[in-house]
């Protein structure tokens, strides 16, 4: 089927999962029920991406700015995360999913860090989809951490190239996102993968994250297929560090 041809699919898909709170509010429910449904949709969309042959799925699950939310909402999100990272282990192993995390995880509660670390280690040799959660993640913070690491590594100024710099980012060694999706009608990047998105295609939809489904995912991929990616050149060229 043409629509499932790996040739035309994004390899790395990144999603800003927005609108959980509004989804719950529309039902007169507390916000956490929106996050719970959002977490369920993480499962559905992971399977959908895996079925479609996507290589990396990066999900913005908790931003550096989300620490300013009410303490109760933060602690409930952390609980959801913990339950998720433990419960999904069986599925990750069965489906060969490799679980990874980007962001300043040192800011997460230690019990969450432990659970994440165990899941990361358990799935480290899996060869299928890489499922990457951005947690306590901010693009500017990631860039500053990379700059500090580069200084610590005492790199000569001539060695400060785009290619070398990207090796100090949390996404070191990964293909950059081909497609970034944001749900819920907001038209912003909100500090998500700001270095890595230099040549990404964007897809915005009004659909709230808990309602974002396979049909919408396919619509985003179909839209992506219709784009001409030139990476700043006249003709489509391959950029080695983007491949
Ligand atoms: C945005 O909705 C979403 C978040 C801040 C967090 C995303 C979290 C999940 C999808 C659930 C937990 C994830 C895992 C992997 C267990 P919002 O609260 O900003 O919605 P609003 O803009 O409508 O208020």
PDB file of C-alpha atoms and ligand atoms in Angstrom:
ATOM      1  CA  UNK A   1       0.000   0.000   0.000  1.00  0.00           C
ATOM      2  CA  UNK A   2       1.502   3.329  -1.079  1.00  0.00           C
ATOM      3  CA  UNK A   3       0.498   5.120   2.127  1.00  0.00           C
ATOM      4  CA  UNK A   4       2.561   2.688   4.169  1.00  0.00           C
ATOM      5  CA  UNK A   5       5.648   2.940   1.967  1.00  0.00           C
ATOM      6  CA  UNK A   6       8.594   3.568   4.326  1.00  0.00           C
ATOM      7  CA  UNK A   7      10.157   5.695   1.563  1.00  0.00           C
ATOM      8  CA  UNK A   8       7.631   8.459   2.038  1.00  0.00           C
ATOM      9  CA  UNK A   9       7.156   8.202   5.780  1.00  0.00           C
ATOM     10  CA  UNK A  10       8.824  10.419   8.343  1.00  0.00           C
ATOM     11  CA  UNK A  11      11.483   8.412  10.153  1.00  0.00           C
ATOM     12  CA  UNK A  12      11.462  10.519  13.300  1.00  0.00           C
ATOM     13  CA  UNK A  13       8.084  11.854  14.449  1.00  0.00           C
ATOM     14  CA  UNK A  14       7.877  14.225  17.420  1.00  0.00           C
ATOM     15  CA  UNK A  15       4.589  15.189  19.058  1.00  0.00           C
ATOM     16  CA  UNK A  16       3.606  18.044  21.357  1.00  0.00           C
ATOM     17  CA  UNK A  17       0.695  16.350  23.128  1.00  0.00           C
ATOM     18  CA  UNK A  18      -1.436  19.334  24.037  1.00  0.00           C
ATOM     19  CA  UNK A  19      -5.045  19.688  25.164  1.00  0.00           C
ATOM     20  CA  UNK A  20      -5.487  17.111  27.942  1.00  0.00           C
ATOM     21  CA  UNK A  21      -6.789  19.759  30.360  1.00  0.00           C
ATOM     22  CA  UNK A  22      -9.312  21.139  27.868  1.00  0.00           C
ATOM     23  CA  UNK A  23     -10.449  17.624  26.977  1.00  0.00           C
ATOM     24  CA  UNK A  24     -11.264  16.997  30.660  1.00  0.00           C
ATOM     25  CA  UNK A  25     -12.776  20.461  31.221  1.00  0.00           C
ATOM     26  CA  UNK A  26     -15.141  19.925  28.271  1.00  0.00           C
ATOM     27  CA  UNK A  27     -16.579  16.993  30.237  1.00  0.00           C
ATOM     28  CA  UNK A  28     -16.628  18.811  33.567  1.00  0.00           C
ATOM     29  CA  UNK A  29     -13.888  16.483  34.802  1.00  0.00           C
ATOM     30  CA  UNK A  30     -10.679  17.262  36.744  1.00  0.00           C
ATOM     31  CA  UNK A  31      -7.597  17.868  34.590  1.00  0.00           C
ATOM     32  CA  UNK A  32      -5.885  14.687  35.743  1.00  0.00           C
ATOM     33  CA  UNK A  33      -8.517  12.598  33.961  1.00  0.00           C
ATOM     34  CA  UNK A  34      -7.455  14.352  30.776  1.00  0.00           C
ATOM     35  CA  UNK A  35      -3.851  13.370  31.461  1.00  0.00           C
ATOM     36  CA  UNK A  36      -4.953   9.782  32.161  1.00  0.00           C
ATOM     37  CA  UNK A  37      -6.694   9.655  28.801  1.00  0.00           C
ATOM     38  CA  UNK A  38      -3.635  11.319  27.286  1.00  0.00           C
ATOM     39  CA  UNK A  39      -1.473   8.523  28.675  1.00  0.00           C
ATOM     40  CA  UNK A  40      -3.844   5.953  27.135  1.00  0.00           C
ATOM     41  CA  UNK A  41      -3.396   7.700  23.828  1.00  0.00           C
ATOM     42  CA  UNK A  42       0.368   7.490  24.195  1.00  0.00           C
ATOM     43  CA  UNK A  43      -0.101   3.702  24.118  1.00  0.00           C
ATOM     44  CA  UNK A  44      -2.380   3.827  21.063  1.00  0.00           C
ATOM     45  CA  UNK A  45      -0.111   6.158  19.098  1.00  0.00           C
ATOM     46  CA  UNK A  46       3.013   4.187  19.990  1.00  0.00           C
ATOM     47  CA  UNK A  47       1.417   1.074  18.499  1.00  0.00           C
ATOM     48  CA  UNK A  48       0.231   3.048  15.473  1.00  0.00           C
ATOM     49  CA  UNK A  49       3.722   4.438  14.816  1.00  0.00           C
ATOM     50  CA  UNK A  50       5.272   1.031  15.293  1.00  0.00           C
ATOM     51  CA  UNK A  51       2.784  -0.535  12.849  1.00  0.00           C
ATOM     52  CA  UNK A  52       3.625   2.129  10.282  1.00  0.00           C
ATOM     53  CA  UNK A  53       7.380   1.558  10.506  1.00  0.00           C
ATOM     54  CA  UNK A  54       8.372   4.828  12.203  1.00  0.00           C
ATOM     55  CA  UNK A  55      11.909   4.653  13.617  1.00  0.00           C
ATOM     56  CA  UNK A  56      11.737   7.236  16.443  1.00  0.00           C
ATOM     57  CA  UNK A  57       8.714   8.680  18.239  1.00  0.00           C
ATOM     58  CA  UNK A  58       9.528  11.556  20.597  1.00  0.00           C
ATOM     59  CA  UNK A  59       6.733  12.728  22.889  1.00  0.00           C
ATOM     60  CA  UNK A  60       6.747  15.971  24.871  1.00  0.00           C
ATOM     61  CA  UNK A  61       5.380  14.569  28.131  1.00  0.00           C
ATOM     62  CA  UNK A  62       6.605  17.133  30.684  1.00  0.00           C
ATOM     63  CA  UNK A  63       8.294  20.414  29.859  1.00  0.00           C
ATOM     64  CA  UNK A  64      10.817  22.325  31.967  1.00  0.00           C
ATOM     65  CA  UNK A  65       8.071  24.968  32.309  1.00  0.00           C
ATOM     66  CA  UNK A  66       5.514  22.407  33.546  1.00  0.00           C
ATOM     67  CA  UNK A  67       7.220  22.551  36.971  1.00  0.00           C
ATOM     68  CA  UNK A  68       5.253  25.783  37.554  1.00  0.00           C
ATOM     69  CA  UNK A  69       1.924  23.872  37.502  1.00  0.00           C
ATOM     70  CA  UNK A  70       0.058  23.253  40.781  1.00  0.00           C
ATOM     71  CA  UNK A  71       1.937  20.757  42.987  1.00  0.00           C
ATOM     72  CA  UNK A  72      -1.027  18.389  42.987  1.00  0.00           C
ATOM     73  CA  UNK A  73      -1.166  18.216  39.191  1.00  0.00           C
ATOM     74  CA  UNK A  74       2.611  17.663  39.009  1.00  0.00           C
ATOM     75  CA  UNK A  75       2.507  14.831  41.527  1.00  0.00           C
ATOM     76  CA  UNK A  76      -0.397  13.175  39.711  1.00  0.00           C
ATOM     77  CA  UNK A  77       1.466  13.451  36.405  1.00  0.00           C
ATOM     78  CA  UNK A  78       4.495  11.837  38.085  1.00  0.00           C
ATOM     79  CA  UNK A  79       2.311   9.007  39.373  1.00  0.00           C
ATOM     80  CA  UNK A  80       0.889   8.463  35.884  1.00  0.00           C
ATOM     81  CA  UNK A  81       4.397   8.392  34.518  1.00  0.00           C
ATOM     82  CA  UNK A  82       5.523   5.851  37.084  1.00  0.00           C
ATOM     83  CA  UNK A  83       2.566   3.552  36.424  1.00  0.00           C
ATOM     84  CA  UNK A  84       3.143   3.918  32.680  1.00  0.00           C
ATOM     85  CA  UNK A  85       6.899   3.194  32.788  1.00  0.00           C
ATOM     86  CA  UNK A  86       6.324   0.033  34.829  1.00  0.00           C
ATOM     87  CA  UNK A  87       3.188  -1.291  33.107  1.00  0.00           C
ATOM     88  CA  UNK A  88       4.506  -0.833  29.601  1.00  0.00           C
ATOM     89  CA  UNK A  89       7.614  -2.954  30.155  1.00  0.00           C
ATOM     90  CA  UNK A  90       5.870  -6.133  28.999  1.00  0.00           C
ATOM     91  CA  UNK A  91       4.630  -4.468  25.818  1.00  0.00           C
ATOM     92  CA  UNK A  92       8.012  -2.863  25.156  1.00  0.00           C
ATOM     93  CA  UNK A  93       9.739  -6.243  25.426  1.00  0.00           C
ATOM     94  CA  UNK A  94       7.098  -8.046  23.374  1.00  0.00           C
ATOM     95  CA  UNK A  95       7.182  -5.437  20.609  1.00  0.00           C
ATOM     96  CA  UNK A  96      10.941  -4.750  20.711  1.00  0.00           C
ATOM     97  CA  UNK A  97      10.367  -1.088  21.642  1.00  0.00           C
ATOM     98  CA  UNK A  98      13.384   0.757  22.977  1.00  0.00           C
ATOM     99  CA  UNK A  99      12.417   3.266  25.656  1.00  0.00           C
ATOM    100  CA  UNK A 100      14.475   6.436  26.096  1.00  0.00           C
ATOM    101  CA  UNK A 101      14.187   9.760  27.873  1.00  0.00           C
ATOM    102  CA  UNK A 102      15.524  13.232  27.037  1.00  0.00           C
ATOM    103  CA  UNK A 103      15.532  16.256  29.331  1.00  0.00           C
ATOM    104  CA  UNK A 104      16.998  17.170  32.687  1.00  0.00           C
ATOM    105  CA  UNK A 105      15.838  14.048  34.478  1.00  0.00           C
ATOM    106  CA  UNK A 106      17.897  14.961  37.570  1.00  0.00           C
ATOM    107  CA  UNK A 107      14.977  17.250  38.482  1.00  0.00           C
ATOM    108  CA  UNK A 108      12.486  14.341  38.605  1.00  0.00           C
ATOM    109  CA  UNK A 109      11.682  12.677  41.953  1.00  0.00           C
ATOM    110  CA  UNK A 110      14.268   9.961  42.650  1.00  0.00           C
ATOM    111  CA  UNK A 111      11.715   7.114  42.614  1.00  0.00           C
ATOM    112  CA  UNK A 112      10.635   8.197  39.105  1.00  0.00           C
ATOM    113  CA  UNK A 113      14.266   8.403  37.982  1.00  0.00           C
ATOM    114  CA  UNK A 114      14.783   4.841  39.200  1.00  0.00           C
ATOM    115  CA  UNK A 115      11.719   3.460  37.420  1.00  0.00           C
ATOM    116  CA  UNK A 116      12.699   5.221  34.183  1.00  0.00           C
ATOM    117  CA  UNK A 117      16.297   4.013  34.426  1.00  0.00           C
ATOM    118  CA  UNK A 118      15.168   0.414  34.915  1.00  0.00           C
ATOM    119  CA  UNK A 119      12.840   0.574  31.913  1.00  0.00           C
ATOM    120  CA  UNK A 120      15.541   2.205  29.774  1.00  0.00           C
ATOM    121  CA  UNK A 121      18.068  -0.481  30.731  1.00  0.00           C
ATOM    122  CA  UNK A 122      15.607  -3.330  30.267  1.00  0.00           C
ATOM    123  CA  UNK A 123      14.760  -2.225  26.716  1.00  0.00           C
ATOM    124  CA  UNK A 124      18.234  -1.028  25.686  1.00  0.00           C
ATOM    125  CA  UNK A 125      18.889  -3.890  23.249  1.00  0.00           C
ATOM    126  CA  UNK A 126      15.463  -3.821  21.624  1.00  0.00           C
ATOM    127  CA  UNK A 127      15.661  -3.261  17.885  1.00  0.00           C
ATOM    128  CA  UNK A 128      12.249  -1.823  17.019  1.00  0.00           C
ATOM    129  CA  UNK A 129      10.721   1.613  17.460  1.00  0.00           C
ATOM    130  CA  UNK A 130      12.576   4.043  19.726  1.00  0.00           C
ATOM    131  CA  UNK A 131      10.007   5.619  22.022  1.00  0.00           C
ATOM    132  CA  UNK A 132      11.501   8.706  23.567  1.00  0.00           C
ATOM    133  CA  UNK A 133       9.800  10.772  26.257  1.00  0.00           C
ATOM    134  CA  UNK A 134      10.856  14.384  26.744  1.00  0.00           C
ATOM    135  CA  UNK A 135      10.669  14.864  30.516  1.00  0.00           C
ATOM    136  CA  UNK A 136      11.619  17.992  32.410  1.00  0.00           C
ATOM    137  CA  UNK A 137      12.700  18.983  28.938  1.00  0.00           C
ATOM    138  CA  UNK A 138      13.384  22.456  27.582  1.00  0.00           C
ATOM    139  CA  UNK A 139      15.215  23.103  24.327  1.00  0.00           C
ATOM    140  CA  UNK A 140      17.143  26.104  25.642  1.00  0.00           C
ATOM    141  CA  UNK A 141      18.116  24.172  28.754  1.00  0.00           C
ATOM    142  CA  UNK A 142      19.297  21.263  26.586  1.00  0.00           C
ATOM    143  CA  UNK A 143      21.434  23.649  24.502  1.00  0.00           C
ATOM    144  CA  UNK A 144      22.974  25.212  27.622  1.00  0.00           C
ATOM    145  CA  UNK A 145      23.726  21.774  29.077  1.00  0.00           C
ATOM    146  CA  UNK A 146      25.378  20.864  25.764  1.00  0.00           C
ATOM    147  CA  UNK A 147      27.476  24.059  25.793  1.00  0.00           C
ATOM    148  CA  UNK A 148      28.623  23.301  29.343  1.00  0.00           C
ATOM    149  CA  UNK A 149      29.496  19.722  28.400  1.00  0.00           C
ATOM    150  CA  UNK A 150      31.461  20.996  25.413  1.00  0.00           C
ATOM    151  CA  UNK A 151      33.407  23.403  27.619  1.00  0.00           C
ATOM    152  CA  UNK A 152      34.075  20.601  30.092  1.00  0.00           C
ATOM    153  CA  UNK A 153      35.334  18.476  27.179  1.00  0.00           C
ATOM    154  CA  UNK A 154      37.714  21.337  26.299  1.00  0.00           C
ATOM    155  CA  UNK A 155      36.822  21.395  22.610  1.00  0.00           C
ATOM    156  CA  UNK A 156      38.962  23.699  20.464  1.00  0.00           C
ATOM    157  CA  UNK A 157      36.927  26.445  18.813  1.00  0.00           C
ATOM    158  CA  UNK A 158      37.575  24.966  15.335  1.00  0.00           C
ATOM    159  CA  UNK A 159      35.928  21.766  16.568  1.00  0.00           C
ATOM    160  CA  UNK A 160      32.716  23.637  17.424  1.00  0.00           C
ATOM    161  CA  UNK A 161      30.777  22.581  14.342  1.00  0.00           C
ATOM    162  CA  UNK A 162      27.056  21.872  14.012  1.00  0.00           C
ATOM    163  CA  UNK A 163      27.825  18.183  13.724  1.00  0.00           C
ATOM    164  CA  UNK A 164      30.010  18.102  16.850  1.00  0.00           C
ATOM    165  CA  UNK A 165      27.628  20.286  18.826  1.00  0.00           C
ATOM    166  CA  UNK A 166      24.692  17.991  18.116  1.00  0.00           C
ATOM    167  CA  UNK A 167      26.689  15.153  19.707  1.00  0.00           C
ATOM    168  CA  UNK A 168      26.421  16.946  23.066  1.00  0.00           C
ATOM    169  CA  UNK A 169      22.638  17.205  22.899  1.00  0.00           C
ATOM    170  CA  UNK A 170      20.321  14.686  24.575  1.00  0.00           C
ATOM    171  CA  UNK A 171      19.434  13.429  21.084  1.00  0.00           C
ATOM    172  CA  UNK A 172      23.064  12.650  20.228  1.00  0.00           C
ATOM    173  CA  UNK A 173      23.410  10.293  17.277  1.00  0.00           C
ATOM    174  CA  UNK A 174      19.730  10.396  16.336  1.00  0.00           C
ATOM    175  CA  UNK A 175      18.187  11.418  13.049  1.00  0.00           C
ATOM    176  CA  UNK A 176      16.494  14.787  13.508  1.00  0.00           C
ATOM    177  CA  UNK A 177      12.688  14.954  13.584  1.00  0.00           C
ATOM    178  CA  UNK A 178      11.256  14.897  10.063  1.00  0.00           C
ATOM    179  CA  UNK A 179       7.797  15.794  11.282  1.00  0.00           C
ATOM    180  CA  UNK A 180       6.616  17.637  14.392  1.00  0.00           C
ATOM    181  CA  UNK A 181       2.930  17.416  15.253  1.00  0.00           C
ATOM    182  CA  UNK A 182       1.159  19.686  17.750  1.00  0.00           C
ATOM    183  CA  UNK A 183      -2.385  19.035  18.855  1.00  0.00           C
ATOM    184  CA  UNK A 184      -5.057  21.339  20.306  1.00  0.00           C
ATOM    185  CA  UNK A 185      -4.788  24.302  17.949  1.00  0.00           C
ATOM    186  CA  UNK A 186      -1.748  26.006  19.463  1.00  0.00           C
ATOM    187  CA  UNK A 187       0.736  27.168  16.819  1.00  0.00           C
ATOM    188  CA  UNK A 188       3.954  27.208  18.838  1.00  0.00           C
ATOM    189  CA  UNK A 189       7.027  25.090  19.389  1.00  0.00           C
ATOM    190  CA  UNK A 190       7.125  25.869  23.134  1.00  0.00           C
ATOM    191  CA  UNK A 191      10.839  25.207  23.593  1.00  0.00           C
ATOM    192  CA  UNK A 192      10.599  21.693  22.093  1.00  0.00           C
ATOM    193  CA  UNK A 193      13.613  20.372  20.118  1.00  0.00           C
ATOM    194  CA  UNK A 194      14.537  23.895  19.046  1.00  0.00           C
ATOM    195  CA  UNK A 195      17.954  22.895  17.667  1.00  0.00           C
ATOM    196  CA  UNK A 196      16.800  19.634  16.109  1.00  0.00           C
ATOM    197  CA  UNK A 197      13.729  21.124  14.375  1.00  0.00           C
ATOM    198  CA  UNK A 198      15.721  23.421  12.049  1.00  0.00           C
ATOM    199  CA  UNK A 199      14.526  21.463   8.986  1.00  0.00           C
ATOM    200  CA  UNK A 200      11.479  19.684  10.390  1.00  0.00           C
ATOM    201  CA  UNK A 201       8.065  19.842   8.777  1.00  0.00           C
ATOM    202  CA  UNK A 202       5.212  20.943  11.053  1.00  0.00           C
ATOM    203  CA  UNK A 203       1.662  19.670  11.312  1.00  0.00           C
ATOM    204  CA  UNK A 204      -0.858  21.474  13.502  1.00  0.00           C
ATOM    205  CA  UNK A 205      -4.328  20.199  14.298  1.00  0.00           C
ATOM    206  CA  UNK A 206      -7.176  21.501  16.468  1.00  0.00           C
ATOM    207  CA  UNK A 207      -7.808  17.980  17.789  1.00  0.00           C
ATOM    208  CA  UNK A 208      -7.085  17.638  21.514  1.00  0.00           C
ATOM    209  CA  UNK A 209      -4.428  15.032  22.333  1.00  0.00           C
ATOM    210  CA  UNK A 210      -6.772  12.413  23.889  1.00  0.00           C
ATOM    211  CA  UNK A 211      -8.832  12.493  20.651  1.00  0.00           C
ATOM    212  CA  UNK A 212      -5.863  12.345  18.275  1.00  0.00           C
ATOM    213  CA  UNK A 213      -6.189   8.963  16.576  1.00  0.00           C
ATOM    214  CA  UNK A 214      -4.805   6.747  13.808  1.00  0.00           C
ATOM    215  CA  UNK A 215      -6.806   8.564  11.121  1.00  0.00           C
ATOM    216  CA  UNK A 216      -5.306  11.898  12.208  1.00  0.00           C
ATOM    217  CA  UNK A 217      -1.847  10.365  12.305  1.00  0.00           C
ATOM    218  CA  UNK A 218      -2.297   9.114   8.755  1.00  0.00           C
ATOM    219  CA  UNK A 219      -3.557  12.554   7.706  1.00  0.00           C
ATOM    220  CA  UNK A 220      -0.394  14.096   9.162  1.00  0.00           C
ATOM    221  CA  UNK A 221       1.750  11.563   7.294  1.00  0.00           C
ATOM    222  CA  UNK A 222      -0.170  12.192   4.056  1.00  0.00           C
ATOM    223  CA  UNK A 223       0.425  15.917   4.501  1.00  0.00           C
ATOM    224  CA  UNK A 224       4.109  15.233   5.124  1.00  0.00           C
ATOM    225  CA  UNK A 225       4.348  13.197   1.921  1.00  0.00           C
ATOM    226  CA  UNK A 226       3.063  16.182  -0.023  1.00  0.00           C
ATOM    227  CA  UNK A 227       5.830  18.472   1.236  1.00  0.00           C
ATOM    228  CA  UNK A 228       9.021  19.073  -0.712  1.00  0.00           C
ATOM    229  CA  UNK A 229      11.980  19.062   1.624  1.00  0.00           C
ATOM    230  CA  UNK A 230      14.887  21.009   0.225  1.00  0.00           C
ATOM    231  CA  UNK A 231      16.911  21.776   3.359  1.00  0.00           C
ATOM    232  CA  UNK A 232      17.557  25.289   2.059  1.00  0.00           C
ATOM    233  CA  UNK A 233      18.822  24.123  -1.337  1.00  0.00           C
ATOM    234  CA  UNK A 234      17.162  24.428  -4.745  1.00  0.00           C
ATOM    235  CA  UNK A 235      16.787  20.680  -5.205  1.00  0.00           C
ATOM    236  CA  UNK A 236      16.155  18.010  -2.635  1.00  0.00           C
ATOM    237  CA  UNK A 237      19.550  17.019  -1.325  1.00  0.00           C
ATOM    238  CA  UNK A 238      20.615  14.663   1.382  1.00  0.00           C
ATOM    239  CA  UNK A 239      22.201  16.373   4.378  1.00  0.00           C
ATOM    240  CA  UNK A 240      24.496  13.805   5.945  1.00  0.00           C
ATOM    241  CA  UNK A 241      23.934  14.891   9.551  1.00  0.00           C
ATOM    242  CA  UNK A 242      20.167  14.864   9.060  1.00  0.00           C
ATOM    243  CA  UNK A 243      20.133  11.281   7.848  1.00  0.00           C
TER     244      UNK A 243
HETATM  245  C1  LIG B   1      -0.671  19.109  27.776  1.00  0.00           C
HETATM  246  O1  LIG B   1      -1.992  19.195  28.159  1.00  0.00           O
HETATM  247  C2  LIG B   1      -0.059  17.880  28.208  1.00  0.00           C
HETATM  248  C3  LIG B   1       0.864  17.768  29.200  1.00  0.00           C
HETATM  249  C4  LIG B   1       1.364  18.880  29.997  1.00  0.00           C
HETATM  250  C5  LIG B   1       1.477  16.520  29.559  1.00  0.00           C
HETATM  251  C6  LIG B   1       1.317  15.367  28.611  1.00  0.00           C
HETATM  252  C7  LIG B   1       1.054  14.202  29.455  1.00  0.00           C
HETATM  253  C8  LIG B   1       0.416  13.093  29.072  1.00  0.00           C
HETATM  254  C9  LIG B   1       0.011  12.832  27.688  1.00  0.00           C
HETATM  255  C10 LIG B   1       0.066  12.067  30.072  1.00  0.00           C
HETATM  256  C11 LIG B   1       1.218  11.446  30.750  1.00  0.00           C
HETATM  257  C12 LIG B   1       2.149  10.811  29.795  1.00  0.00           C
HETATM  258  C13 LIG B   1       2.695   9.617  29.974  1.00  0.00           C
HETATM  259  C14 LIG B   1       3.676   9.123  28.990  1.00  0.00           C
HETATM  260  C15 LIG B   1       2.353   8.755  31.088  1.00  0.00           C
HETATM  261  P1  LIG B   1      -2.439  20.445  28.998  1.00  0.00           P
HETATM  262  O2  LIG B   1      -2.599  20.028  30.404  1.00  0.00           O
HETATM  263  O3  LIG B   1      -1.492  21.580  28.770  1.00  0.00           O
HETATM  264  O4  LIG B   1      -3.810  20.751  28.340  1.00  0.00           O
HETATM  265  P2  LIG B   1      -4.519  22.153  28.207  1.00  0.00           P
HETATM  266  O5  LIG B   1      -3.621  23.008  27.352  1.00  0.00           O
HETATM  267  O6  LIG B   1      -5.802  21.808  27.559  1.00  0.00           O
HETATM  268  O7  LIG B   1      -4.672  22.686  29.604  1.00  0.00           O
END
